[in-house]
Coordinates of C-alpha atoms in Angstrom, one line a residue:
M207 CA -24.1 12.0 -2.6
S208 CA -24.0 11.6 1.1
V209 CA -25.3 14.4 3.4
F210 CA -22.8 13.5 6.1
A211 CA -19.5 15.3 6.9
P212 CA -16.3 13.2 6.8
S213 CA -15.9 11.4 10.2
N214 CA -12.1 10.8 9.8
E215 CA -10.9 14.4 9.1
D216 CA -8.4 14.1 12.0
H217 CA -7.1 10.8 10.7
P218 CA -7.3 10.6 6.8
I219 CA -6.7 7.2 5.2
K220 CA -3.1 7.3 3.9
L221 CA -2.7 5.4 0.6
V222 CA 0.5 5.1 -1.5
L223 CA 0.5 4.5 -5.3
L224 CA 3.4 2.4 -6.5
G225 CA 4.2 1.1 -10.0
G226 CA 6.6 1.2 -12.9
P227 CA 6.8 3.9 -15.5
N228 CA 3.8 5.0 -17.6
V229 CA 1.2 2.8 -15.8
G230 CA -1.2 5.7 -15.0
K231 CA -0.5 6.5 -11.3
S232 CA -0.6 10.3 -11.7
T233 CA -3.6 10.1 -14.0
F234 CA -5.4 8.0 -11.4
A235 CA -4.5 10.4 -8.7
N236 CA -5.7 13.4 -10.7
R237 CA -9.0 11.6 -11.5
M238 CA -9.6 11.1 -7.8
H239 CA -8.4 14.5 -6.6
S240 CA -9.6 16.9 -9.3
K241 CA -11.6 14.7 -11.8
F242 CA -9.0 15.7 -14.4
F243 CA -7.7 13.5 -17.1
R244 CA -4.4 14.3 -18.7
E245 CA -3.6 12.5 -22.0
T246 CA 0.0 13.6 -22.2
Y247 CA 2.5 11.5 -20.2
Y248 CA 4.8 13.4 -17.8
P249 CA 7.0 11.2 -15.6
T250 CA 6.7 11.8 -11.8
H251 CA 10.0 12.9 -10.3
K252 CA 9.1 13.2 -6.6
S253 CA 6.4 12.0 -4.3
T254 CA 3.2 14.2 -4.4
M255 CA 0.7 14.2 -1.6
L256 CA -3.0 14.9 -2.4
L257 CA -5.6 15.4 0.3
F258 CA -9.3 15.2 -0.6
D259 CA -12.7 13.8 0.3
Y260 CA -13.7 10.6 -1.4
F261 CA -17.4 10.2 -2.3
A262 CA -18.8 6.8 -3.1
Q263 CA -21.3 7.4 -5.9
T264 CA -21.6 4.3 -8.0
L265 CA -23.6 1.3 -6.9
K266 CA -20.6 -1.0 -7.0
S267 CA -18.4 1.2 -4.9
K268 CA -21.2 1.5 -2.3
A269 CA -21.6 -2.2 -2.3
V270 CA -17.9 -2.7 -1.8
L271 CA -17.9 -0.3 1.3
D272 CA -21.1 -1.8 2.7
E273 CA -20.1 -4.1 5.6
Y274 CA -23.8 -5.2 5.9
G275 CA -24.3 -5.9 2.2
G276 CA -24.3 -9.6 2.6
L277 CA -24.6 -12.0 -0.3
E278 CA -26.8 -9.4 -2.1
G279 CA -24.0 -6.8 -2.0
K280 CA -21.4 -9.5 -3.0
S281 CA -23.4 -10.3 -6.1
I282 CA -23.2 -6.7 -7.2
V283 CA -19.5 -6.4 -6.5
T284 CA -18.6 -9.6 -8.4
A285 CA -21.1 -9.3 -11.2
D286 CA -18.4 -8.5 -13.8
N287 CA -15.2 -10.4 -14.3
D288 CA -13.1 -7.2 -13.6
L289 CA -12.6 -7.6 -9.9
L290 CA -11.4 -10.3 -7.5
L291 CA -11.9 -10.1 -3.7
S292 CA -9.2 -11.0 -1.3
P293 CA -9.9 -13.6 1.4
T294 CA -10.1 -10.8 3.9
I295 CA -13.0 -9.2 2.2
F296 CA -14.5 -12.4 0.7
Q297 CA -15.0 -14.0 4.1
S298 CA -17.0 -11.0 5.3
Y299 CA -19.6 -11.9 2.7
T300 CA -20.0 -15.6 3.7
K301 CA -23.2 -14.9 5.6
N302 CA -26.2 -12.9 4.4
V303 CA -26.1 -10.2 7.0
S304 CA -28.4 -7.8 5.3
S305 CA -31.0 -8.8 7.9
E306 CA -28.8 -7.1 10.5
S307 CA -29.0 -3.8 8.5
K308 CA -32.8 -4.2 8.3
K309 CA -33.0 -4.2 12.1
R310 CA -31.4 -0.7 12.1
R311 CA -34.4 0.8 10.2
N312 CA -38.0 1.5 11.2
S313 CA -40.8 0.0 9.3
N314 CA -41.2 3.3 7.4
G315 CA -37.7 3.2 6.2
S316 CA -36.2 5.9 8.4
N317 CA -32.9 5.2 10.1
T318 CA -32.8 4.4 13.8
K319 CA -29.0 4.4 14.0
L320 CA -26.0 5.3 11.9
I321 CA -23.6 2.5 11.0
K322 CA -20.1 3.5 11.8
N323 CA -16.5 2.4 11.6
N324 CA -13.2 4.2 12.1
Y325 CA -13.3 5.9 8.7
Y326 CA -16.9 6.5 7.5
N327 CA -20.6 6.4 8.5
Y328 CA -23.5 5.2 6.3
K329 CA -27.2 4.7 6.3
Y330 CA -29.6 3.2 3.8
A331 CA -31.4 5.4 1.2
N332 CA -34.2 2.9 0.8
Y333 CA -35.0 -0.8 1.2
Y334 CA -36.8 -1.5 -2.1
G335 CA -35.5 -4.2 -4.4
N336 CA -33.0 -6.9 -3.6
Y337 CA -30.2 -4.7 -2.4
H338 CA -30.5 -1.9 0.1
E339 CA -28.2 0.8 -1.3
P340 CA -26.5 2.8 1.5
L341 CA -25.5 6.4 1.6
I342 CA -21.8 6.6 2.4
S343 CA -20.3 9.6 4.2
P344 CA -17.4 11.4 2.5
I345 CA -14.0 9.8 3.5
S346 CA -10.9 11.9 4.0
I347 CA -8.0 10.5 1.9
E348 CA -4.3 11.3 1.7
L349 CA -3.1 9.9 -1.6
I350 CA 0.6 9.8 -2.3
D351 CA 1.7 9.6 -5.9
T352 CA 5.3 8.3 -6.1
P353 CA 7.9 8.2 -8.9
A354 CA 8.3 5.1 -11.1
F355 CA 9.6 2.3 -9.0
R356 CA 13.3 1.5 -9.8
P357 CA 14.9 -1.3 -7.8
D358 CA 18.3 0.2 -8.1
M359 CA 17.2 3.6 -6.7
V360 CA 15.1 2.6 -3.8
V361 CA 16.0 2.3 -0.1
P362 CA 13.4 0.1 1.7
F363 CA 13.7 1.5 5.2
L364 CA 15.4 4.4 7.0
E365 CA 15.3 4.9 10.7
V366 CA 15.7 8.6 10.3
S367 CA 15.1 10.6 7.1
L368 CA 17.8 13.2 6.6
F369 CA 18.2 15.6 3.8
R370 CA 21.5 17.5 3.7
N371 CA 24.4 18.5 1.4
L372 CA 27.9 17.4 2.4
D373 CA 31.0 19.7 2.1
K374 CA 34.2 18.7 0.3
E375 CA 35.9 18.0 3.6
D376 CA 33.2 15.4 4.3
L377 CA 33.3 13.9 0.8
H378 CA 37.2 13.8 0.6
N379 CA 38.2 12.1 -2.7
L380 CA 34.6 11.7 -3.8
A381 CA 34.5 15.5 -4.3
N382 CA 37.1 15.2 -7.1
E383 CA 34.7 13.5 -9.4
P384 CA 31.4 14.8 -10.8
R385 CA 28.5 14.2 -8.5
K386 CA 26.4 11.2 -9.6
P387 CA 22.7 11.2 -9.1
V388 CA 21.9 9.5 -5.8
S389 CA 18.4 8.6 -4.6
T390 CA 17.7 8.1 -0.9
N391 CA 14.0 7.9 -1.3
P392 CA 12.9 5.3 1.2
L393 CA 9.7 3.3 1.0
L394 CA 9.3 3.6 4.8
V395 CA 10.7 6.1 7.3
A396 CA 10.6 5.6 11.1
S397 CA 11.0 9.3 11.9
G398 CA 12.1 12.6 10.3
S399 CA 10.9 14.3 7.1
G400 CA 9.1 11.9 4.8
E401 CA 5.5 11.2 3.6
L402 CA 6.0 7.4 3.6
D403 CA 6.0 6.7 7.3
G404 CA 4.5 4.2 9.6
N405 CA 1.1 5.8 9.3
V406 CA 0.5 4.4 5.8
N407 CA -2.8 2.5 5.8
G408 CA -2.6 0.7 2.4
Y409 CA -0.7 0.3 -0.9
V410 CA -2.1 0.4 -4.4
F411 CA 0.2 -1.6 -6.8
M412 CA -0.4 -0.5 -10.4
Y413 CA 0.6 -2.1 -13.7
S414 CA -0.5 -1.6 -17.3
A415 CA -2.3 -4.3 -19.4
V416 CA -0.5 -2.9 -22.4
P417 CA 3.0 -4.4 -22.8
S418 CA 5.8 -1.8 -22.6
S419 CA 7.7 -1.0 -25.8
N420 CA 10.7 0.3 -23.6
P421 CA 11.9 -2.6 -21.4
P422 CA 13.6 -1.5 -18.1
S423 CA 17.3 -1.3 -18.1
Y424 CA 17.7 -3.1 -14.8
D425 CA 17.3 -6.7 -16.0
E426 CA 19.8 -8.0 -13.5
S427 CA 17.5 -6.8 -10.7
L428 CA 14.6 -8.6 -12.3
N429 CA 16.4 -11.9 -12.8
P430 CA 15.6 -13.3 -9.4
T431 CA 11.9 -12.7 -10.0
K432 CA 10.0 -16.0 -10.2
V433 CA 8.0 -16.1 -13.4
P434 CA 5.0 -18.4 -13.4
A435 CA 4.7 -21.2 -15.9
V436 CA 3.1 -20.1 -19.1
D437 CA 0.8 -22.4 -21.0
T438 CA 1.8 -22.1 -24.6
T439 CA 2.8 -24.5 -27.4
S440 CA 5.7 -22.4 -28.8
S441 CA 9.0 -21.9 -27.0
E442 CA 9.4 -18.6 -28.7
D443 CA 6.0 -17.4 -27.4
T444 CA 7.0 -18.6 -24.0
T445 CA 10.2 -16.5 -24.0
Q446 CA 8.3 -13.5 -25.2
E447 CA 5.6 -13.8 -22.5
E448 CA 8.3 -14.3 -19.8
I449 CA 9.9 -11.0 -21.0
I450 CA 6.6 -9.2 -20.9
Y451 CA 5.9 -10.6 -17.4
R452 CA 9.2 -9.3 -16.1
E453 CA 8.6 -5.9 -17.6
T454 CA 5.2 -5.5 -15.9
L455 CA 4.2 -7.9 -13.1
G456 CA 7.9 -8.7 -12.3
I457 CA 8.2 -5.2 -11.0
L458 CA 5.2 -5.7 -8.7
E459 CA 7.0 -8.7 -7.1
L460 CA 10.0 -6.6 -6.5
M461 CA 7.9 -3.8 -5.0
R462 CA 6.2 -6.3 -2.6
G463 CA 9.5 -7.7 -1.5
A464 CA 10.8 -4.2 -0.8
I465 CA 7.7 -3.2 1.1
Y466 CA 7.8 -6.4 3.2
D467 CA 11.6 -5.8 3.9
A468 CA 10.8 -2.3 4.9
W469 CA 8.0 -3.2 7.3
R470 CA 10.0 -6.1 8.7
E471 CA 12.8 -3.7 9.6
Y472 CA 10.4 -1.2 10.9
R473 CA 8.7 -3.6 13.2
N474 CA 12.0 -4.8 14.5
Y475 CA 13.1 -1.1 15.0
Q476 CA 9.9 -0.6 17.1
K477 CA 10.7 -3.6 19.2
R478 CA 14.3 -2.6 19.8
W479 CA 13.1 0.9 20.6
E480 CA 10.6 -0.4 23.2
K481 CA 13.3 -2.4 24.8
G482 CA 15.6 0.6 25.0
Q483 CA 18.2 -0.8 22.7
E484 CA 18.1 2.1 20.2
G485 CA 18.6 5.2 22.4
D486 CA 20.7 7.7 20.6
V487 CA 23.0 5.1 19.1
Y488 CA 22.3 4.9 15.4
S489 CA 25.3 2.8 14.3
L490 CA 28.1 0.7 15.7
V491 CA 30.6 3.2 14.3
Y492 CA 29.0 6.1 16.1
G493 CA 29.2 4.1 19.4
I494 CA 32.8 3.3 18.9
K495 CA 33.7 6.9 18.3
Q496 CA 32.2 7.8 21.6
L497 CA 34.4 5.3 23.5
W498 CA 37.3 7.7 23.8
K499 CA 35.2 9.9 26.0
M500 CA 34.9 7.1 28.6
R501 CA 37.3 7.7 31.6
S502 CA 37.5 4.2 32.9
I503 CA 38.2 0.8 31.4
E504 CA 35.1 -0.6 33.1
E505 CA 32.9 1.9 31.3
E506 CA 34.5 1.1 28.0
Q507 CA 33.9 -2.6 28.5
R508 CA 30.3 -2.0 29.5
K509 CA 29.6 0.1 26.4
L510 CA 31.1 -2.4 24.1
Q511 CA 29.0 -5.2 25.6
E512 CA 25.8 -3.0 25.1
L513 CA 26.7 -2.5 21.4
R514 CA 27.3 -6.2 20.9
K515 CA 23.9 -7.0 22.3
I516 CA 22.1 -5.1 19.6
S517 CA 20.8 -7.7 17.2
Y518 CA 20.7 -6.7 13.5
E519 CA 19.1 -10.0 12.5
L520 CA 15.5 -9.3 11.3
D521 CA 12.6 -11.3 12.6
T522 CA 10.1 -12.7 10.2
L523 CA 7.2 -10.5 9.3
N524 CA 3.7 -11.6 10.3
T525 CA 1.5 -11.1 7.2
D526 CA -1.7 -12.4 8.9
P527 CA -4.2 -9.5 8.5
S528 CA -5.5 -10.2 12.0
S529 CA -2.1 -9.5 13.5
P530 CA -1.4 -5.9 14.7
E531 CA 2.1 -6.3 13.4
S532 CA 1.1 -7.2 9.9
P533 CA 1.9 -4.7 7.1
P534 CA -0.8 -2.6 5.5
P535 CA -2.9 -4.3 2.8
I536 CA -2.0 -4.3 -0.9
I537 CA -4.3 -4.4 -3.8
I538 CA -3.3 -4.9 -7.5
V539 CA -4.7 -2.5 -10.1
C540 CA -4.5 -3.3 -13.8
T541 CA -4.7 -0.1 -15.8
H542 CA -5.5 0.5 -19.5
C543 CA -7.8 -2.5 -19.5
N544 CA -10.0 -1.0 -22.4
H545 CA -6.9 -0.1 -24.5
P546 CA -6.8 -1.8 -27.9
G547 CA -3.3 -3.1 -27.1
A548 CA -4.3 -4.6 -23.8
A549 CA -2.9 -8.2 -23.5
P550 CA -5.3 -10.7 -21.9
F551 CA -2.2 -12.6 -20.8
L552 CA -1.2 -9.8 -18.5
I553 CA -4.7 -9.5 -17.1
D554 CA -4.9 -13.2 -16.3
Q555 CA -1.4 -13.2 -14.8
G556 CA -2.3 -10.2 -12.6
K557 CA -5.3 -12.2 -11.3
N558 CA -3.0 -15.2 -10.6
L559 CA -0.6 -13.0 -8.8
A560 CA -3.4 -11.5 -6.6
N561 CA -4.6 -15.0 -5.7
A562 CA -1.0 -16.0 -4.8
W563 CA -0.7 -12.9 -2.6
K564 CA -4.2 -13.3 -1.2
S565 CA -4.8 -9.7 -2.4
S566 CA -7.7 -8.0 -4.2
F567 CA -7.5 -7.3 -7.9
I568 CA -9.3 -4.8 -10.1
M569 CA -9.2 -3.7 -13.7
I570 CA -9.5 0.0 -14.5
D571 CA -9.2 2.4 -17.3
N572 CA -8.4 6.1 -16.5
Q573 CA -9.5 7.4 -19.9
D574 CA -13.0 5.8 -19.6
N575 CA -13.1 6.3 -15.9
K576 CA -13.8 2.5 -15.5
N577 CA -13.6 1.3 -11.9
V578 CA -11.4 4.2 -10.9
E579 CA -13.7 5.1 -8.0
E580 CA -14.3 1.4 -7.2
S581 CA -10.6 0.7 -6.9
L582 CA -10.3 3.2 -4.1
A583 CA -13.3 1.8 -2.4
L584 CA -11.7 -1.7 -2.6
I585 CA -8.5 -0.7 -0.7
I586 CA -10.6 1.2 1.9
R587 CA -12.7 -1.9 2.5
E588 CA -9.4 -3.9 2.8
I589 CA -8.3 -1.6 5.6
V590 CA -11.6 -1.7 7.4
E591 CA -11.8 -5.5 7.3
K592 CA -8.2 -5.8 8.4
E593 CA -9.0 -3.7 11.5
N594 CA -12.2 -5.8 12.1
L595 CA -10.1 -9.0 12.2
Q596 CA -7.6 -7.4 14.6
K597 CA -10.5 -6.4 16.9
L598 CA -11.9 -9.9 16.9
R599 CA -8.4 -11.3 17.6
K600 CA -8.0 -9.0 20.6
K601 CA -11.5 -9.7 21.8
F602 CA -11.1 -13.4 21.9
G603 CA -7.4 -13.3 22.8
K604 CA -6.1 -15.3 19.9

């Protein structure tokens, strides 16, 4: 355990857990927050924020976080076939930079300088053997556990988060019918009350390696999902595997699309705000209702022209990690990997999806505590390397 205090107490790393029902999000959060494992499944009905200090204790998690681990650290991280590194992390291991870390130590092994980034500090416990195991400082984490993702109950982006009950005079005829459950839980909020705001640093997409026995009831929402080709000799098996894919990994594709939609709208919202096109006008209807207050025809015409200039066409989202406008990184976590009912097909397809997205992938098991700590180290390293790429881009003006 590190002897340092957290260096990011004033800016904890904000992570969001997203996934379908019964994939182990809450169990994962409890494991990290309180080291508690709950066998009984209770669905999460609202987002829960957990604030804690993360300690990297295993050799693999330390090697993941070690920016100066070089090829030696990479060999430890990738020793088992349970983890895939994204290009963002993988390219940082292309050179054996462990010699750089050796320069930071005296010949007697004492540290001459702490190695720092925006979120943690570390030094090396010793320099014996092939790999120089570092001591990592605690890292302040804000982990948000969300309800099961349902495409028909999610709003990708809201400019302002509002929570209020409307009177009958506002609802009109809608008040004559029984109220139906309505969800206005956004994935991203520009301002107002909401945990999922623009300060999110990363997303953890979770799915289970065990096929679900209760398929989702929103098949129409999943139909557009592109299912990869399945190598099998039986058409019946192909159909069954396609169904299994839609029930598990298909949800991840929908989540990623919703996240990217949310961040695209958010980036455009920021651009319009900077240009002064937002102001206090939140909708065209609001603006038109204010026109009767204008005293002159010239003022009315001017206001209409301003409203018409506001573009609601969304620009494309830059997903290059080196771009400051890119969305936070995403990693894919496959849970229940040691369960007797785990399907190798789902594990392999999760890896394929991670390769297609250029994201990291890791297999975990909450009950056995396999790779739980390491998965959090993986998303933290994604965030650190993303910021390193942005610094290089700014430095060289690319």
